[in-house]
Amino acid sequence: MVEPVGNHYVVARPVYSENSFNEEHEKLHRYHKTFWDHLKLYFSCSSQRVKKIALRSFPVVSWLPAYRFREWILSDIVSGINTGLVAVLQGLAFALLVNVPPGYGLYAAFFPVLVYFIFGTSRHISVGPFPVLSLMVGGVVVRLVPDDSAGNGTSTNMSAIDQERVMVAATVTFLSGVFQLLLGVLQFGFIVIYLSQPLISGFTTAAAVHVLVSQLKFMFQLPVPGFNKPFGIIYTLESIFSQITDTNIADLVTSLIVLFVVFVVKEMNDRYKEKLPTPIPIELLMTVLAALISYFGKLEEKFNVAVVGKLEEGFQAPVPPDVGILQKCIGDGISIAIVGFAVAFSVAKVYSIKHDYPIDGNQELIAFGLGNILGGSFKGFASSTALSRSGVQESTGGKTQIAGIISAVIVLIVILAIGFLLEPLQKSVLASLALGNLKGMLMQFKEIGVLWRRDKYDCVVWVVTFLAAVFLGLDIGLAAAVAFQLLVVVIRSQIPSCTVLANVGRSNIYRNRKDYTDIYEPEGVKIFKCSSPIFFANIEFFREKLITAVGFNPLRVLRKRNKALRKIRKMLKNGELQVTPKGLICMANHTHESDEELDNNSIEELDQPTNMTDLPIQINWSTDLPPGITVPRVDIHSIILDFSAVSFLDFSAMRVLQKTLKEFIRIDIDVYIAGAPEGFLEKLERCTFFDEEIKPSMFFLTIHDAVLHILLKKDIASSPKLKLAEVTLQFSSFATLVPLRYSQAPSSALHSEPCALHHLYIQKVND
């Protein structure tokens, strides 16, 4: 019963062990579904289930009929136009990262949007090229079709090389889409949880560095080959600086001017976003201006600058993937699939929380998988979502993926009609526009200091991920980063937080005894807490911490006691000890024997429980022993293990825990386990954890129940002629509670024990 008393509460209930609580409250034995039950349910069929699967597979069916046309259409149109203009420029710019002609970036900005409109669950992300994925695809392209394969560099050879590279990009995109689709169908959307925020942040920052370095050759207009191998970024920088004297000054000056203007205007957009009705479309303005200057100034002829060149009008016929290329880029397809999904899902999650609607990870995998399959079939390259483009779609008022369809229409117009207007545009301008969108990712370096102050493990994950991705490459770096993160998780769980608890505030609250001054520790009782799952990797650490907490090794004590009993038996047999009412008295000088002589090559016997049935007297290990016999002193009689934070215990750890508990029990120390999670006791029973020494009665609901049980047990043991009349658990607002004991002594002899945490009313009974 719980009664509120002001800002206090009073609880009156019995002391509960796990067994007594279940018996009193009639615990139900529920049927737990097996793997086959879940499998049958998954493949069951009903009209409701079919409807649910249809709505989940085609999310557009659920939100499009509820579209608020009058309220949202204008916002979606404005947002779609702005996003479409950005998508065109980013498609052209990111195509340079893939090392394919810029026009193919428009295909990557068009087809995935159509698929995502039908199958996607996020209302705000803008699907299309993403610099990190573009760079990863570009690495595969350069590896399979290197620059030196161009031969003498004639236009015919370069065209053939471009077509080969387009095919490689399309094939690896198709393959990554297949992987994403399979993962979605198999319900593997949970894999994103293995990519933590520090890992994604460090990886995208490293990718931004790779993008920055890869664009330098366009800014300087230098023939730099691709180095898609470990430490490739160093080889790239070496190649650039070895040719720095051959820089095209016109391209360099144009790049720096465009980059400066883009940074300044973007900073103004961020600073005055509250006052501006819509962000200034600086990328569009700079593109138009640069194209006009390049066309009328004839920069290509005068300064030999590199331009976008001819953009083919219309669409090319879809092509099947190249089987030979598929076999060479399976690993790349997997890494591109996972990275693309992880980044897109992270961005989608941000907007779903901001605008309060759900997203489905498995459905997102299916949407991106189908989008990449379709895009790869039409010679596009891998798509995800660009942070800046999604920001434009959301900040300009986009409400649904209708804005995405409008942006696709803008891209379609460029592909079919006005693409020729972008042909005189310098590649260095596209490179500068690509770099202008990296500010957000490069600013993530600030997270290092924040993470170091908040969580040093996460900070180390960020730094290792960044360094691995920068120097080993994005594909190998991602694998190394995930492996390191899992290693960190293992290390953190392998070294759990273990503390010794004490009662605080004279109530039922137990906390780390090092953190408070007003504490009470029952005499002879140690309360030990482990704040982690206990499994094969950390069970030895748990055992060592427990031994440190109690101050002795129970196995060593047990062996010393068994050796002492051997010695006592031998001395009794030789008449060197005599049994008296006061105990054992040594009758003669005993010769010293080494431990090896006492062992008799039977160390297994020393680990067995002490057996005194053949002795004429029971040995009290706390009293003085005969001369020459010493055993470690044990000052505690009970141990309470707080398992409230132990979520699971595996079989390997269970065996070691069982052995450790037996060692304590065999030296007459009672062990109790409190706060075990639901189903913990049943699992131990299934694994035959209990026997003659370890019994289910050692489990208690809370630490406080176990403490009260121990105190009551000691009271009865110290007064065997007294009968327990009533036990009442009371919590008071006073700092100290006093146990009352009624015995043959007069009332003046009543004594108190500081903070025993309960009242014991004991009545005298006749013999």
PDB file of N, CA and C in Angstrom, residues 646-678:
ATOM      1  N   VAL A 646      21.634  -4.975 -15.773  1.00  0.00           N
ATOM      2  CA  VAL A 646      22.160  -6.080 -16.575  1.00  0.00           C
ATOM      3  C   VAL A 646      21.048  -6.558 -17.501  1.00  0.00           C
ATOM      4  N   SER A 647      21.164  -6.221 -18.778  1.00  0.00           N
ATOM      5  CA  SER A 647      20.083  -6.536 -19.718  1.00  0.00           C
ATOM      6  C   SER A 647      20.111  -7.996 -20.155  1.00  0.00           C
ATOM      7  N   PHE A 648      21.274  -8.617 -20.197  1.00  0.00           N
ATOM      8  CA  PHE A 648      21.335 -10.028 -20.554  1.00  0.00           C
ATOM      9  C   PHE A 648      22.606 -10.646 -19.999  1.00  0.00           C
ATOM     10  N   LEU A 649      22.578 -11.979 -19.941  1.00  0.00           N
ATOM     11  CA  LEU A 649      23.717 -12.765 -19.451  1.00  0.00           C
ATOM     12  C   LEU A 649      23.849 -13.956 -20.384  1.00  0.00           C
ATOM     13  N   ASP A 650      24.991 -14.062 -21.094  1.00  0.00           N
ATOM     14  CA  ASP A 650      25.121 -15.162 -22.043  1.00  0.00           C
ATOM     15  C   ASP A 650      25.599 -16.426 -21.323  1.00  0.00           C
ATOM     16  N   PHE A 651      25.615 -17.543 -22.064  1.00  0.00           N
ATOM     17  CA  PHE A 651      25.881 -18.838 -21.439  1.00  0.00           C
ATOM     18  C   PHE A 651      27.297 -18.922 -20.888  1.00  0.00           C
ATOM     19  N   SER A 652      28.272 -18.369 -21.621  1.00  0.00           N
ATOM     20  CA  SER A 652      29.657 -18.428 -21.150  1.00  0.00           C
ATOM     21  C   SER A 652      29.813 -17.673 -19.835  1.00  0.00           C
ATOM     22  N   ALA A 653      29.219 -16.487 -19.776  1.00  0.00           N
ATOM     23  CA  ALA A 653      29.293 -15.706 -18.542  1.00  0.00           C
ATOM     24  C   ALA A 653      28.535 -16.389 -17.419  1.00  0.00           C
ATOM     25  N   MET A 654      27.465 -17.088 -17.767  1.00  0.00           N
ATOM     26  CA  MET A 654      26.659 -17.778 -16.759  1.00  0.00           C
ATOM     27  C   MET A 654      27.476 -18.838 -16.030  1.00  0.00           C
ATOM     28  N   ARG A 655      28.311 -19.555 -16.782  1.00  0.00           N
ATOM     29  CA  ARG A 655      29.132 -20.595 -16.151  1.00  0.00           C
ATOM     30  C   ARG A 655      30.138 -19.989 -15.175  1.00  0.00           C
ATOM     31  N   VAL A 656      30.782 -18.895 -15.599  1.00  0.00           N
ATOM     32  CA  VAL A 656      31.762 -18.243 -14.726  1.00  0.00           C
ATOM     33  C   VAL A 656      31.075 -17.634 -13.513  1.00  0.00           C
ATOM     34  N   LEU A 657      29.908 -17.025 -13.715  1.00  0.00           N
ATOM     35  CA  LEU A 657      29.171 -16.450 -12.588  1.00  0.00           C
ATOM     36  C   LEU A 657      28.771 -17.532 -11.601  1.00  0.00           C
ATOM     37  N   GLN A 658      28.310 -18.648 -12.104  1.00  0.00           N
ATOM     38  CA  GLN A 658      27.934 -19.758 -11.233  1.00  0.00           C
ATOM     39  C   GLN A 658      29.121 -20.221 -10.390  1.00  0.00           C
ATOM     40  N   LYS A 659      30.273 -20.365 -11.028  1.00  0.00           N
ATOM     41  CA  LYS A 659      31.479 -20.790 -10.316  1.00  0.00           C
ATOM     42  C   LYS A 659      31.877 -19.766  -9.247  1.00  0.00           C
ATOM     43  N   THR A 660      31.776 -18.465  -9.595  1.00  0.00           N
ATOM     44  CA  THR A 660      32.150 -17.416  -8.639  1.00  0.00           C
ATOM     45  C   THR A 660      31.216 -17.399  -7.442  1.00  0.00           C
ATOM     46  N   LEU A 661      29.909 -17.519  -7.688  1.00  0.00           N
ATOM     47  CA  LEU A 661      28.951 -17.523  -6.581  1.00  0.00           C
ATOM     48  C   LEU A 661      29.186 -18.715  -5.658  1.00  0.00           C
ATOM     49  N   LYS A 662      29.501 -19.856  -6.246  1.00  0.00           N
ATOM     50  CA  LYS A 662      29.765 -21.038  -5.413  1.00  0.00           C
ATOM     51  C   LYS A 662      30.988 -20.825  -4.536  1.00  0.00           C
ATOM     52  N   GLU A 663      31.996 -20.152  -5.037  1.00  0.00           N
ATOM     53  CA  GLU A 663      33.194 -19.894  -4.235  1.00  0.00           C
ATOM     54  C   GLU A 663      32.849 -19.053  -3.010  1.00  0.00           C
ATOM     55  N   PHE A 664      31.979 -18.060  -3.188  1.00  0.00           N
ATOM     56  CA  PHE A 664      31.569 -17.250  -2.036  1.00  0.00           C
ATOM     57  C   PHE A 664      30.708 -18.056  -1.068  1.00  0.00           C
ATOM     58  N   ILE A 665      29.777 -18.825  -1.617  1.00  0.00           N
ATOM     59  CA  ILE A 665      28.882 -19.604  -0.755  1.00  0.00           C
ATOM     60  C   ILE A 665      29.669 -20.628   0.053  1.00  0.00           C
ATOM     61  N   ARG A 666      30.713 -21.195  -0.530  1.00  0.00           N
ATOM     62  CA  ARG A 666      31.488 -22.229   0.151  1.00  0.00           C
ATOM     63  C   ARG A 666      32.340 -21.679   1.277  1.00  0.00           C
ATOM     64  N   ILE A 667      32.504 -20.363   1.357  1.00  0.00           N
ATOM     65  CA  ILE A 667      33.190 -19.775   2.515  1.00  0.00           C
ATOM     66  C   ILE A 667      32.178 -19.050   3.405  1.00  0.00           C
ATOM     67  N   ASP A 668      30.910 -19.547   3.356  1.00  0.00           N
ATOM     68  CA  ASP A 668      29.840 -19.108   4.264  1.00  0.00           C
ATOM     69  C   ASP A 668      29.446 -17.646   4.059  1.00  0.00           C
ATOM     70  N   ILE A 669      29.485 -17.194   2.823  1.00  0.00           N
ATOM     71  CA  ILE A 669      28.988 -15.861   2.496  1.00  0.00           C
ATOM     72  C   ILE A 669      27.711 -16.020   1.690  1.00  0.00           C
ATOM     73  N   ASP A 670      26.634 -15.410   2.178  1.00  0.00           N
ATOM     74  CA  ASP A 670      25.357 -15.463   1.466  1.00  0.00           C
ATOM     75  C   ASP A 670      25.393 -14.484   0.295  1.00  0.00           C
ATOM     76  N   VAL A 671      24.951 -14.941  -0.852  1.00  0.00           N
ATOM     77  CA  VAL A 671      24.909 -14.101  -2.049  1.00  0.00           C
ATOM     78  C   VAL A 671      23.459 -13.919  -2.472  1.00  0.00           C
ATOM     79  N   TYR A 672      23.091 -12.671  -2.746  1.00  0.00           N
ATOM     80  CA  TYR A 672      21.742 -12.341  -3.198  1.00  0.00           C
ATOM     81  C   TYR A 672      21.843 -11.526  -4.488  1.00  0.00           C
ATOM     82  N   ILE A 673      20.890 -11.712  -5.363  1.00  0.00           N
ATOM     83  CA  ILE A 673      20.817 -10.951  -6.613  1.00  0.00           C
ATOM     84  C   ILE A 673      19.514 -10.168  -6.606  1.00  0.00           C
ATOM     85  N   ALA A 674      19.609  -8.852  -6.807  1.00  0.00           N
ATOM     86  CA  ALA A 674      18.437  -7.978  -6.729  1.00  0.00           C
ATOM     87  C   ALA A 674      18.197  -7.268  -8.053  1.00  0.00           C
ATOM     88  N   GLY A 675      16.923  -7.029  -8.346  1.00  0.00           N
ATOM     89  CA  GLY A 675      16.560  -6.220  -9.513  1.00  0.00           C
ATOM     90  C   GLY A 675      16.818  -6.886 -10.845  1.00  0.00           C
ATOM     91  N   ALA A 676      16.846  -8.214 -10.892  1.00  0.00           N
ATOM     92  CA  ALA A 676      17.094  -8.899 -12.160  1.00  0.00           C
ATOM     93  C   ALA A 676      15.982  -8.581 -13.151  1.00  0.00           C
ATOM     94  N   PRO A 677      16.305  -8.413 -14.435  1.00  0.00           N
ATOM     95  CA  PRO A 677      15.283  -8.052 -15.432  1.00  0.00           C
ATOM     96  C   PRO A 677      14.281  -9.169 -15.651  1.00  0.00           C
ATOM     97  N   GLU A 678      13.191  -8.827 -16.326  1.00  0.00           N
ATOM     98  CA  GLU A 678      12.120  -9.776 -16.599  1.00  0.00           C
ATOM     99  C   GLU A 678      12.645 -10.944 -17.424  1.00  0.00           C
TER     100      GLU A 678
END
